[in-house]
Amino acid sequence: MTSIGTGYDLSASTYSPDGRIFQVEYANKAVENSGTAIGLRVKDGVVLAVEKLIHSKLLVSESNRRIQTIDKHVGLATAGLLADGRHLSNRARDEAASYREHYRSAPTLQFLVDRVGLYVQAYTLYSSVRPFGCSTILGAVDETGPALFIVEPSGVSYGYHGAAVGKGRQLAKTELEKLKFSELSLREAVMEAARIIYLVHDDAKEKDFELEMTWVGSETNGVHLPVPQDLFNEAARKAKEALENFE
Amino acid sequence: MFPLTRADSFAQRNDDAFDAYGTYPLHQRAPHKDVFAEGVQHTQQPIVTGTSVLAIQYKDGIMMTADTLASYGSLARFKDVSRLHPVGTSTIVGASGDLSDFQYLQSRLDQLVTDEFTHADAHDLGPAEVHEFLSRVLYGRRSKMDPLWNSVLVGGFRDGKRFLGYVDLLGTTYSAPSIATGYGAYIAIPILREAVDGRQDKLSESDAKAILHDCMRVLFYRDARSIDKYQLATVTADGVHVSDAQPLDTSWGFAEGIRGYGAQTQ
Amino acid sequence: MPDGSFSHPQQRQFNPYTENGGTILAIAGADFTVIAGDTRQSEGYSIQTRYAPKVFRLTDRAVLAVNGFAADGNMFVKKVKQRLEWYRHAHAKDMPLRAIARLIQTMLYAQRFFPYYVYNILGGIEEDGSGAVYSFDPVGSYEREACRAAGAASSLVQPFLDNQIYFKNQTAAPGTSHPTHLPLPDVLSIVIDSFTSATERHIEVGDGLEMYIVLAKGRSAQSLEGMRGLQELSTRPDGDRVFVIRKELKKD
């Protein structure tokens, strides 16, 4: 990398002469090395799915979750450093609770994303701190309907119909682009999400993985919940079948 | 002259007797004056109030009822206010007394439930936990001499077990097969103990409903701060259900012949 | 105003206390102690519940009875139990009875200027194997005694105990002397009689009776066998043992 040895990459508070902040770009590298996380926003809800790479067979299954619940109606999936993701989700929870305390109503996802973005951005300003090594996908159904965002290590956030971060994001995005989000039902979105995670997982390079999937929408009464076991199993089974027929 | 010490500048004392340097032993010093103490107000009395809450155990769980009136002194101020509040999936909380204090408790409980939910650790709050929480909050506030002016009933059904408990502004707690707050403790309890205590395992849902309905009617006849409109909540293995407000059937025909009630005959 | 009602401003003050009735009592024997309380909880003329325990097992050799303002009582017991648990974590054993007694004094006196409005009676077995009763006032003044009654009907029960346990106003037959300790069956009878009598004469006493019996290590439990409503609460059979007997009292 060209930046190495130039001295401009030692601190988040130093620009390079061409106006870049290398520490933030390195943070993005941490995200790129992580298992893929995706989100699908369809007409009646949002599905989040994560390819959680299992680095040891000794781990208890379903531990170290990478999808968190932020508020009754809000889910957050992270790619990148797990601990950073957990810290951000705690922050997001505090923001949601504080919104409720102030306004006695559920926060919109746009509000939460703005606040989390502001927080993440603050970690790109000082030499004493390190930017967050994670991108977060936030999904919810709020008063505006289904909503889906990504907050990047730089603090910027964008809204999406289909979101993907992590190792397999390129392939995942290609697959997401083929979908008609305005026509998909929540159940169909669950199937697609599982299929994409199984698809982008690289057997050859990577160890084992666990699929993690949550949803929020009409079927869950607007509550962010894990996808029920029977539906989860069905989606995983179909995903494996699709994999065999792929190409 | 420049102020020499913090005590000097804050208290603006100018007499020689004032020990600006704190040289005396603690117990001989002038008592510390909290200059803001008079600005702190504590609840001295309830303002907008709800009257009795009744609750009983029955075969399938617990049933709770409260009318929908919020009184401002003797004024029937708000006539469609719910005093029954579900907490989580297995608990109902009903309150009499100050309704703004109850709204504060509602928001504390909602916060608690949300926190518990977002942790997603397969634990959730049952009625016993909610009752313990409320009793700690109410006892804590009475100990600060700043009470939350309520009598609260907590009912629920979880893991095949019924729960019915009471807590009030002093932090006093207890459990019983039938409990009533306010005037209900005088007027409904004799009826409820007769009908419920010892028969909790036999009472059907319709039995329980009928008993509470009767009690609410008697209370409406005699409690001047009540209204003929009430809600019923049930907590069973199927979860919490709070009914819409329903009217109370009353008959005043008996009064027709009593002088001063019916049409005046003389 | 002519009646002077506004002449000086009035302050109505919130009263943080109430009385919840009931009575407790404890009697020490040579190698056992009985600690008992009724289970009625009331406020004013209303019975709130017919079953609210006032007597609590703290360890395998200590039982605490608490009477007065129920909310304070429950909080106090909760805090004593917490301190005993901390002691167990620090020392890997149960706190001895006399140490619990001193702990209770310290905890009560710490609230000297906003007291726990409760009368405590602590009963159990000392480290030397003797039965012991400690009684406390609300701010922690305490002493070891052979017997003590407290609560709503203490003025009815204590004189009865003075007569039956301390043999006050009784003269021993010539050439004989009063026993210093009574046997367990006699003590149980006295406790039951105390509560049935208090139930008759005091409106705040009744509903149920819980008698905790702590037996010194090695003492036979034979005299308890076959008693109705008996339940053992000890965690181990080879140390001091704790039993409880639950009985009904009149509910009117």
Short mmCIF file of N, CA and C in Angstrom, two decimals, chain C residues 27-34 124-125 129-133 144-146 180-184 187 214 219:
data_model
loop_
_atom_site.label_atom_id
_atom_site.label_comp_id
_atom_site.label_asym_id
_atom_site.label_seq_id
_atom_site.Cartn_x
_atom_site.Cartn_y
_atom_site.Cartn_z
N ILE C 27 -38.36 -18.24 72.79
CA ILE C 27 -37.98 -18.81 74.09
C ILE C 27 -36.76 -19.69 73.90
N ALA C 28 -35.77 -19.51 74.75
CA ALA C 28 -34.56 -20.34 74.66
C ALA C 28 -34.63 -21.47 75.66
N GLY C 29 -34.26 -22.67 75.23
CA GLY C 29 -34.11 -23.79 76.13
C GLY C 29 -32.63 -24.04 76.37
N ALA C 30 -32.29 -25.13 77.03
CA ALA C 30 -30.88 -25.43 77.30
C ALA C 30 -30.14 -25.70 76.00
N ASP C 31 -30.74 -26.51 75.13
CA ASP C 31 -30.07 -26.86 73.88
C ASP C 31 -31.02 -26.71 72.68
N PHE C 32 -31.97 -25.80 72.81
CA PHE C 32 -32.86 -25.51 71.68
C PHE C 32 -33.43 -24.10 71.85
N THR C 33 -34.01 -23.59 70.78
CA THR C 33 -34.71 -22.31 70.85
C THR C 33 -35.96 -22.40 69.99
N VAL C 34 -37.03 -21.80 70.46
CA VAL C 34 -38.26 -21.71 69.66
C VAL C 34 -38.50 -20.25 69.33
N GLY C 124 -31.68 -18.82 68.27
CA GLY C 124 -30.89 -19.89 67.66
C GLY C 124 -29.97 -20.55 68.65
N ILE C 125 -28.89 -21.10 68.13
CA ILE C 125 -27.94 -21.84 68.96
C ILE C 125 -26.59 -21.14 68.92
N GLY C 129 -23.34 -24.29 71.93
CA GLY C 129 -24.42 -25.26 71.89
C GLY C 129 -25.63 -24.90 72.72
N SER C 130 -25.62 -23.74 73.35
CA SER C 130 -26.76 -23.36 74.18
C SER C 130 -27.81 -22.61 73.35
N GLY C 131 -29.05 -22.75 73.75
CA GLY C 131 -30.13 -22.00 73.11
C GLY C 131 -30.03 -20.54 73.52
N ALA C 132 -30.32 -19.63 72.57
CA ALA C 132 -30.18 -18.21 72.89
C ALA C 132 -31.26 -17.39 72.20
N VAL C 133 -31.68 -16.33 72.89
CA VAL C 133 -32.60 -15.36 72.31
C VAL C 133 -32.00 -13.98 72.49
N ARG C 144 -29.17 -10.36 75.47
CA ARG C 144 -29.51 -11.78 75.40
C ARG C 144 -30.45 -12.10 76.55
N GLU C 145 -31.49 -12.87 76.24
CA GLU C 145 -32.50 -13.19 77.25
C GLU C 145 -32.90 -14.66 77.13
N ALA C 146 -33.72 -15.11 78.07
CA ALA C 146 -34.25 -16.47 77.99
C ALA C 146 -35.53 -16.49 77.18
N THR C 180 -34.20 -23.87 85.61
CA THR C 180 -33.69 -22.74 84.82
C THR C 180 -34.11 -22.87 83.36
N HIS C 181 -34.29 -24.09 82.89
CA HIS C 181 -34.73 -24.29 81.51
C HIS C 181 -35.86 -25.30 81.46
N LEU C 182 -36.84 -25.03 80.60
CA LEU C 182 -37.95 -25.98 80.43
C LEU C 182 -37.65 -26.92 79.28
N PRO C 183 -38.23 -28.10 79.29
CA PRO C 183 -38.07 -29.02 78.16
C PRO C 183 -38.88 -28.54 76.95
N LEU C 184 -38.49 -29.02 75.76
CA LEU C 184 -39.08 -28.55 74.50
C LEU C 184 -40.61 -28.68 74.44
N VAL C 187 -42.21 -25.91 76.33
CA VAL C 187 -42.03 -24.62 75.67
C VAL C 187 -43.02 -24.48 74.50
N VAL C 214 -35.05 -24.49 66.64
CA VAL C 214 -33.65 -24.75 66.32
C VAL C 214 -33.09 -25.69 67.38
N ARG C 219 -28.54 -32.96 69.54
CA ARG C 219 -29.75 -33.13 70.36
C ARG C 219 -30.80 -33.91 69.56
#
